Coordinates of C-alpha atoms and ligand atoms in Angstrom, one line a residue:
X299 CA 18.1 13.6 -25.6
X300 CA 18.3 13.3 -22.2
X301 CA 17.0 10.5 -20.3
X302 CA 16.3 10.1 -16.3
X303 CA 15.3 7.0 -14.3
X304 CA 11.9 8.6 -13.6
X305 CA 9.8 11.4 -14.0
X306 CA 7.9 12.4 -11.0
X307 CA 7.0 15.7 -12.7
X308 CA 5.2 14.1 -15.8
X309 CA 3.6 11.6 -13.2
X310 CA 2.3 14.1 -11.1
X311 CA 1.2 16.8 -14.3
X312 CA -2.3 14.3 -15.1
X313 CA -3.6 14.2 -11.4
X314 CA -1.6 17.6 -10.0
X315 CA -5.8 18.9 -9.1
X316 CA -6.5 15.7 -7.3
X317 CA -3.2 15.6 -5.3
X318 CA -3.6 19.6 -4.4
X319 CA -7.4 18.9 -3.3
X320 CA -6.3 16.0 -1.1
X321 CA -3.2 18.1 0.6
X322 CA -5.3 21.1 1.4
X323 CA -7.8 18.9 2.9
X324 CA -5.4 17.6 5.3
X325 CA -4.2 21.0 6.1
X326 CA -7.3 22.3 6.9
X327 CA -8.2 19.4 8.9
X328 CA -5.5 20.0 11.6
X329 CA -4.8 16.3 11.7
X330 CA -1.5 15.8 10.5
X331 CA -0.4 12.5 12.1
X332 CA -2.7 9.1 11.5
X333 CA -6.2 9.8 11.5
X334 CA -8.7 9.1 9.0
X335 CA -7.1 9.5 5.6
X336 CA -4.1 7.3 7.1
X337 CA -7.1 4.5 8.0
X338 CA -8.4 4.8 4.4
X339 CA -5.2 4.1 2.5
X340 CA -4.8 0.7 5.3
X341 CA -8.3 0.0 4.2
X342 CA -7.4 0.6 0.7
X343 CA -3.9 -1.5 0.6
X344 CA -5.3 -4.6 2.6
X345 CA -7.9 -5.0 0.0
X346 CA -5.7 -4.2 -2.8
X347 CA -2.9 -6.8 -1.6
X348 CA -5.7 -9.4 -0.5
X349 CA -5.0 -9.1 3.2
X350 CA -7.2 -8.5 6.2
X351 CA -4.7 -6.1 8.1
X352 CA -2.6 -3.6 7.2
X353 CA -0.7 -0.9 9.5
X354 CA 0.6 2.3 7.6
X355 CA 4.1 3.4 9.3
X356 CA 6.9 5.6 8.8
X357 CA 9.2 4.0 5.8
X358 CA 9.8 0.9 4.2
X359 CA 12.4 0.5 6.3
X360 CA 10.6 0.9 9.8
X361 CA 8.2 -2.1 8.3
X362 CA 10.5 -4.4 8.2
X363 CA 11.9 -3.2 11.7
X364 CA 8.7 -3.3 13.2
X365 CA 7.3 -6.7 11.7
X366 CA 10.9 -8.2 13.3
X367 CA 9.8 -6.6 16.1
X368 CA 6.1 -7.9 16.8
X369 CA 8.0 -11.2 15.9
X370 CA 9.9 -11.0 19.3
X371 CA 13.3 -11.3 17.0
X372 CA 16.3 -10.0 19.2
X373 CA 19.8 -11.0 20.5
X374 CA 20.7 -13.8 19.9
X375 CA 18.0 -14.4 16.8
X376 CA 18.8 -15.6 13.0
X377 CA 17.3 -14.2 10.6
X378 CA 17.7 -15.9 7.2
X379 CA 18.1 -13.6 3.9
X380 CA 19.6 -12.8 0.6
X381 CA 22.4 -10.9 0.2
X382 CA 21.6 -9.1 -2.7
X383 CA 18.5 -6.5 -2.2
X384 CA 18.7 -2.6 -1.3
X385 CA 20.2 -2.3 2.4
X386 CA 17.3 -1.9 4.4
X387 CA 16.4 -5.8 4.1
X388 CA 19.5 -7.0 6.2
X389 CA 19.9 -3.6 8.5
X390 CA 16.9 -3.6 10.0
X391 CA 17.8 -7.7 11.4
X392 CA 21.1 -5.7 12.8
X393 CA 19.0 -2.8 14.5
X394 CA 16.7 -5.8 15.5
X395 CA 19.5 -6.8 17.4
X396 CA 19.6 -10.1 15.3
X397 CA 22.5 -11.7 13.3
X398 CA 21.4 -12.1 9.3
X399 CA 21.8 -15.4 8.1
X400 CA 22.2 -15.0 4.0
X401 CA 21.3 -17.7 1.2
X402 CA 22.2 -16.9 -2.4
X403 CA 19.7 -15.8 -5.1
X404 CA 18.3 -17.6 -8.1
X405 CA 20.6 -16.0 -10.6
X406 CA 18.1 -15.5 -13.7
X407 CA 15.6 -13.6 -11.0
X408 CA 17.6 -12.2 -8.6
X409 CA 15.6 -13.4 -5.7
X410 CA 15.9 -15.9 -3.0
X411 CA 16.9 -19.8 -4.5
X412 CA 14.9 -21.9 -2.3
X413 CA 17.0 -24.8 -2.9
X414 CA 19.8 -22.8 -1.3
X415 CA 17.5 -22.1 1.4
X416 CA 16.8 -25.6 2.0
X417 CA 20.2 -26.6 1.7
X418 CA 20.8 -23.5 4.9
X419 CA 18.7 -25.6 6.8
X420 CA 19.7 -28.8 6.3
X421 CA 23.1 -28.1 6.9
X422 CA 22.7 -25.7 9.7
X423 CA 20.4 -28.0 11.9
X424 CA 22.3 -27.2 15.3
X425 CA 20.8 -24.2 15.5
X426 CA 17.5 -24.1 14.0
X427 CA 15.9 -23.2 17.2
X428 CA 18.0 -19.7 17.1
X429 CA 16.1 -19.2 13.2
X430 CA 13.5 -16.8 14.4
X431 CA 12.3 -15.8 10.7
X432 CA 13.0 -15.9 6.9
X433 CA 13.0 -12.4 4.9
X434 CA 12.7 -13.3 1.0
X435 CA 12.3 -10.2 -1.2
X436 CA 10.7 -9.6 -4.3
X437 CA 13.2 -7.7 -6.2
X438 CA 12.7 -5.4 -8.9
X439 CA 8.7 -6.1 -8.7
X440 CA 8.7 -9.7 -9.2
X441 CA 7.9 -12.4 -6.5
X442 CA 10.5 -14.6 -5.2
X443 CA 9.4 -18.4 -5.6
X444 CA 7.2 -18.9 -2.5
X445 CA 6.1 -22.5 -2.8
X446 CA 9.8 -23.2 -2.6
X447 CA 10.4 -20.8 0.6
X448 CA 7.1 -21.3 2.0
X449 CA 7.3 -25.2 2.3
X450 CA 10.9 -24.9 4.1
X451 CA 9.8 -22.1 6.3
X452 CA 6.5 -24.1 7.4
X453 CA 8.4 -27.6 7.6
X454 CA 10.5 -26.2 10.3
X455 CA 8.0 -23.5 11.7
X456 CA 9.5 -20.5 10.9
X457 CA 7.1 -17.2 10.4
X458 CA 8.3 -15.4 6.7
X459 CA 8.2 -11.5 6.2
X460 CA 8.0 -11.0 2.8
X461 CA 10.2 -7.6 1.9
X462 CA 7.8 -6.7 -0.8
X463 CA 9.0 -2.7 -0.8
X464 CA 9.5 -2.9 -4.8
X465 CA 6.3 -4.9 -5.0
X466 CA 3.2 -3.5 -4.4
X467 CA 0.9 -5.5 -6.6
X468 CA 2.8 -7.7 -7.5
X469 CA 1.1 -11.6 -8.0
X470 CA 2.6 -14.8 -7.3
X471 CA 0.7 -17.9 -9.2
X472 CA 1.2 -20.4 -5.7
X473 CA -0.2 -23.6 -5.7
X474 CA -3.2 -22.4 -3.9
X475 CA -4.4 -20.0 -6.7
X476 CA -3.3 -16.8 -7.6
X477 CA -1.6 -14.1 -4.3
X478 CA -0.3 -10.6 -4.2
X479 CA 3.3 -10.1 -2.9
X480 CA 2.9 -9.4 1.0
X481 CA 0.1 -11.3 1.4
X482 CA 1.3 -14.9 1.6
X483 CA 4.2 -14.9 4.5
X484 CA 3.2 -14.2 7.9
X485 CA 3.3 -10.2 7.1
X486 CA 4.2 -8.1 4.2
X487 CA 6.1 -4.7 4.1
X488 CA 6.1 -1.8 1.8
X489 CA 7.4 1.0 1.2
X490 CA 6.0 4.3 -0.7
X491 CA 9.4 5.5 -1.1
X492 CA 9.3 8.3 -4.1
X493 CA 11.2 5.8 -6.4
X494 CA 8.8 2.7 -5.6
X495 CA 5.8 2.2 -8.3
X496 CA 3.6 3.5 -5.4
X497 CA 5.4 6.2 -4.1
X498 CA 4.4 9.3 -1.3
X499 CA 5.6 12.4 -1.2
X500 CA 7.7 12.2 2.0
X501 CA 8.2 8.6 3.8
X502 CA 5.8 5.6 4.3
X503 CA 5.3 2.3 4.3
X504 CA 2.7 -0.5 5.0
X505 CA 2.5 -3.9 6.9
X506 CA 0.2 -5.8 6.0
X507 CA -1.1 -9.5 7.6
X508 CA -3.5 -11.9 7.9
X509 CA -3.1 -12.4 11.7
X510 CA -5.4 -9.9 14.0
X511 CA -3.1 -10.2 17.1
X512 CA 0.5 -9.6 14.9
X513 CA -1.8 -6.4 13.1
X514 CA -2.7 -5.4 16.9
X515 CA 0.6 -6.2 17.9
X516 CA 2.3 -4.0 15.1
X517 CA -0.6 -0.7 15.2
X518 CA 1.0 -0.8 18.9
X519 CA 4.6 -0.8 18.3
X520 CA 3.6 2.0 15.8
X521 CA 2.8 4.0 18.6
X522 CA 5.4 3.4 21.7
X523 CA 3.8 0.5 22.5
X524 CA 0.9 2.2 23.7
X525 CA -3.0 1.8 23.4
X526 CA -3.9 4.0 26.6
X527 CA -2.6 7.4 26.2
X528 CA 0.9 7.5 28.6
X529 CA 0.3 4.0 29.4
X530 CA 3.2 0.9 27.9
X531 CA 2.8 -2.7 28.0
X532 CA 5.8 -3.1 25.5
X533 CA 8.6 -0.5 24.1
X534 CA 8.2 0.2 20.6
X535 CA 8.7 3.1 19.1
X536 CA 7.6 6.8 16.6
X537 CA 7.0 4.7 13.2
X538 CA 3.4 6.8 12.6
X539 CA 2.5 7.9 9.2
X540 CA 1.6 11.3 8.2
X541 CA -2.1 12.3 7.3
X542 CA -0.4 13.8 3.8
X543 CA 1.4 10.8 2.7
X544 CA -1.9 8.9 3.2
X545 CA -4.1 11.6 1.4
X546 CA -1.5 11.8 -1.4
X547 CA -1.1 7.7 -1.5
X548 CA -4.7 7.3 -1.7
X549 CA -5.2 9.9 -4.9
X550 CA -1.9 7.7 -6.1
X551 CA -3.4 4.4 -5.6
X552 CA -5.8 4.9 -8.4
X553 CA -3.6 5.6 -11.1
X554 CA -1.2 2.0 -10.0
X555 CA -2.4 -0.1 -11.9
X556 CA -2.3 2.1 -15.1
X557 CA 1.1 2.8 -14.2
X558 CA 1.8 -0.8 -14.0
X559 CA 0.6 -1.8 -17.6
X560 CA 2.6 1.2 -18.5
X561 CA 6.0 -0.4 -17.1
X562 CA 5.0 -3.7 -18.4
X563 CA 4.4 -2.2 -21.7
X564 CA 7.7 -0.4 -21.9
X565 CA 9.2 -3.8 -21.1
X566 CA 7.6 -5.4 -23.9
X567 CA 9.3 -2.8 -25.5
X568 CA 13.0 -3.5 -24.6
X569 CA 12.1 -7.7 -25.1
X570 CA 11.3 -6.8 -28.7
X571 CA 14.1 -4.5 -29.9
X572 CA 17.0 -4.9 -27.1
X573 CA 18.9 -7.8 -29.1
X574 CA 22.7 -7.7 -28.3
X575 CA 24.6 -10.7 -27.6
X576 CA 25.9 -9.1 -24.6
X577 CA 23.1 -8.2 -23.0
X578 CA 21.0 -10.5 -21.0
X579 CA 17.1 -9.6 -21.0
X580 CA 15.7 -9.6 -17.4
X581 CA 13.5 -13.7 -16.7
X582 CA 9.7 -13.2 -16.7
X583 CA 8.9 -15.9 -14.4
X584 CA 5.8 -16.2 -14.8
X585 CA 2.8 -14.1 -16.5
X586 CA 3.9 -10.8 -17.4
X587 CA 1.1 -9.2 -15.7
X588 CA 2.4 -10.6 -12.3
X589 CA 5.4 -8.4 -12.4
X590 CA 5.4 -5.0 -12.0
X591 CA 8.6 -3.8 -13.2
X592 CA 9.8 -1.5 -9.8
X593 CA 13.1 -1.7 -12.4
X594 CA 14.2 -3.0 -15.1
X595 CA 17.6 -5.2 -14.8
X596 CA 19.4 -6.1 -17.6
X597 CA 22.7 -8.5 -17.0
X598 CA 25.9 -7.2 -19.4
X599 CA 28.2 -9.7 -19.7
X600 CA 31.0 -7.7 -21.5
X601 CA 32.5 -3.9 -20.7
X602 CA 29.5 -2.6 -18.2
X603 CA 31.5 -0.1 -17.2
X604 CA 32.3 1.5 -20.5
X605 CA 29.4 0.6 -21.6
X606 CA 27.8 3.1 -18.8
X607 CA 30.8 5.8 -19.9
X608 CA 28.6 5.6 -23.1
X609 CA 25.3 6.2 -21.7
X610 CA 26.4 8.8 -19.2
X611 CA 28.1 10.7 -22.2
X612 CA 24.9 10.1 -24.2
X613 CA 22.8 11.5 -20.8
X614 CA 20.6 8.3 -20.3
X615 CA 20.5 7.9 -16.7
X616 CA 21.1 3.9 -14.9
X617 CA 22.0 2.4 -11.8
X618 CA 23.8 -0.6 -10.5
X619 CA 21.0 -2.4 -8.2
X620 CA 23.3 -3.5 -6.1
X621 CA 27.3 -3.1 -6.8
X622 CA 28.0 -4.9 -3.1
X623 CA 26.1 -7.8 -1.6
X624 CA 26.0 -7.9 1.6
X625 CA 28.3 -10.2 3.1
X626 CA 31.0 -8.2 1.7
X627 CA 29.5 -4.9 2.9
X628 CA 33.1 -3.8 5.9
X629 CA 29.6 -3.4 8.2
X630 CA 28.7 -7.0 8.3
X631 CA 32.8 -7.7 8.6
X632 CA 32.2 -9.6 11.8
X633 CA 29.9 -12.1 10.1
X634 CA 32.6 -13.8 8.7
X635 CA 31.6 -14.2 5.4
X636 CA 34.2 -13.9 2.2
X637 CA 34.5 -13.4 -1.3
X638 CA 32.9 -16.6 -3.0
X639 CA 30.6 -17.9 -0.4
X640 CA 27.4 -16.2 -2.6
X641 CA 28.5 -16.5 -6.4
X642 CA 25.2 -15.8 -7.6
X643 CA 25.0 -12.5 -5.7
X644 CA 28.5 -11.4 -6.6
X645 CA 27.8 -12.0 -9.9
X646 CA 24.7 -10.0 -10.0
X647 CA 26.3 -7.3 -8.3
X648 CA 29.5 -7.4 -11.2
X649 CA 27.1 -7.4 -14.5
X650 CA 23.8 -5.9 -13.5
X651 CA 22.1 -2.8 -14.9
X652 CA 19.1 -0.8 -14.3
X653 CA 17.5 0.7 -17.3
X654 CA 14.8 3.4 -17.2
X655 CA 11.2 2.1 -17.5
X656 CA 9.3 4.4 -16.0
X657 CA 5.8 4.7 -17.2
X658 CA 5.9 8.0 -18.9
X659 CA 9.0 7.1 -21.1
X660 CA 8.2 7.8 -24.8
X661 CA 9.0 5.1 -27.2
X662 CA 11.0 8.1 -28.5
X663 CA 13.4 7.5 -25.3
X664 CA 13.5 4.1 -25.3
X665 CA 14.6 3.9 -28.9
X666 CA 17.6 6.1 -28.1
X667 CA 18.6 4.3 -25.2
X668 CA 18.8 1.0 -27.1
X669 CA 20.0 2.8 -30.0
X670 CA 23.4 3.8 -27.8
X671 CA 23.5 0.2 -26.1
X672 CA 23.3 -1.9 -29.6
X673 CA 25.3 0.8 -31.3
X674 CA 28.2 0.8 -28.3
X675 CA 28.2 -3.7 -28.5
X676 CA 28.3 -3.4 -32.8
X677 CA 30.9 -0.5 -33.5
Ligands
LIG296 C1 13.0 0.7 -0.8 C2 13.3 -0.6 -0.1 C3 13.3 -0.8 1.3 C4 13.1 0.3 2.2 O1 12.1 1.2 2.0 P1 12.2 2.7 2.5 O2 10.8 3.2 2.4 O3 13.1 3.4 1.6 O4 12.7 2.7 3.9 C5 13.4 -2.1 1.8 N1 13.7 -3.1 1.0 C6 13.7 -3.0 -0.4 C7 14.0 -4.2 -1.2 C8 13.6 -1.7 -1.0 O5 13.7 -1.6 -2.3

């Protein structure tokens, strides 16, 4: 049996009429480049993450860039983040022309420890007035702690971004009531990356925000820094989105949630029959229908390597989410970090594994895959 990651072609087989309908729309509109099925899916995405604003633009990636951005974060800046998420999280501070700042994870949910990121302040309080914002991400679909990183950030007045790219949907229970990831920091950024639970058919991504000058701000940036045609008040840059990936995002949108309880479902699945000593289930922090599951990250304690010998000889496809934190990554060299300064990252990075959970994986499939992991732990 042969098992992949994800399944894009079983995803798309259900709503294949809807998505083709939507695309030829677009190319018989001529408009190929914002314009009104763009404005829909912002529409569409503010009031599904609970926001007032949200600017659709070019990746995930270019999100984050631009939020940093309409932030006024340049040389000179900190940015504080973790050093264990995908790349784009501590690039974009780089291309901001910032220096990242990193505090370690929590190590049973892989995000941002606000205790460590209290401790960052308290012991870095020379230069707090270079701190120009705090990144946390939600990795793998779950929301960092925000209480915790929300009463550091607003005791010394620094604005958050929440990197909520693997999030989409995502709920956080805060003290103030129930909030979707993105929608609690100063802005939120997604990304509709193929691989994402919410993913385009090309690139995109979304910023979303509470604060009507930053949206302003950021639908400007989008566009060269222009509102008047050939006319700049600041340089920004291309970060538009295409009319397709909003006509196909906004067929997609309707289908999340049922891909969600899918995901969550499949991980009920491993919780009940994944039972080997040397693997660690991934921590539901709080109700299970506030995660959504982006991936599934098991911690191997014993033999991961071999043990992913086995399932590449058995063809069950995995990943390592992330093998190298960042602050041993030769590009951040000059940051003058070492081996040891993030134990929790580099621990992650030395025992995690993805497993496949994508919504249209048959029980069939997921009995085979934990099948070949209990089977490679007992023999
Ligand atoms: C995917 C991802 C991004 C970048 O999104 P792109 O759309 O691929 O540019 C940023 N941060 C995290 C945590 C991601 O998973």
């Amino acid at each position: 049996m042969e098992v992949p990651m994800l399944d894009l072609k079983a995803e798309l087989a259900p709503i294949k009429d809807e998505i083709k309908s939507a695309v030829i729309e677009v190319v018989e509109s001529a408009y190929y480049v914002l314009g009104p099925k763009v404005v829909e899916l912002e529409e569409r995405i503010a009031e599904y993450t609970g926001v007032e604003r949200a600017v659709a633009v070019s990746s995930g990636t270019d999100a984050l860039l631009i939020a940093l951005m309409a932030l006024d974060v340049g040389p000179g800046d900190l940015v504080v983040t973790t050093p264990y998420s995908f790349f784009a999280t501590a690039g974009v501070i780089v291309r901001a022309g910032a220096t990242p700042a990193f505090v370690d994870i929590d190590p049973d949910t892989y995000n941002m420890d606000p205790a460590a990121l209290r401790q960052w302040f308290d012991s870095n309080s020379g230069r707090l007035d270079k701190v120009k914002a705090i990144i946390p991400v939600h990795l793998f679909g779950q929301c960092a702690d925000m209480d915790g990183i929300m009463a550091v950030a607003n005791e010394f007045g620094i604005p958050v971004i929440e990197d909520a790219a693997q999030a989409i949907g995502a709920s956080y229970p805060s003290k103030n009531g129930m909030r979707k990831a993105g929608g609690m920091g100063a802005a939120g950024c997604f990304s509709f990356y193929p691989t994402k639970n919410l993913g385009g058919m090309g690139e995109g991504g979304m910023v979303v925000t509470n604060d009507g000058d930053l949206a302003d701000k950021i639908a400007k940036l989008r566009n060269h820094g222009s509102e008047e045609r050939y006319y700049h008040s600041i340089v920004g840059g291309n970060f538009r989105m295409d009319a397709l990936q909003g006509a196909v995002l906004l067929v997609k949108l309707k289908h999340l949630e049922e891909w969600h309880a899918a995901r969550r479902k499949n991980a009920r699945y491993y919780l009940d029959n994944l039972k080997t000593d040397a693997v660690s289930l991934p921590k539901i922090a709080y109700d299970w229908d506030c995660h959504i599951f982006n991936q599934y990250v098991v911690n191997i304690s014993e033999r991961r390597e071999e043990l992913r010998e086995r399932l590449r000889g058995k063809d069950i496809a995995h990943d390592v989410y992330y093998p190298m934190p960042f602050h041993l990554q030769k590009c951040f060299e000059k940051l003058g970090y070492k081996k040891g300064d993030f134990p929790n990252s580099e621990f992650a990075a030395g025992h995690s594994l993805a497993l496949p959970i994508y919504p249209q994986m048959t029980t069939g499939m997921q009995d085979y895959v934990i099948e070949t992991i209990t089977g490679f732990y007992s023999a």
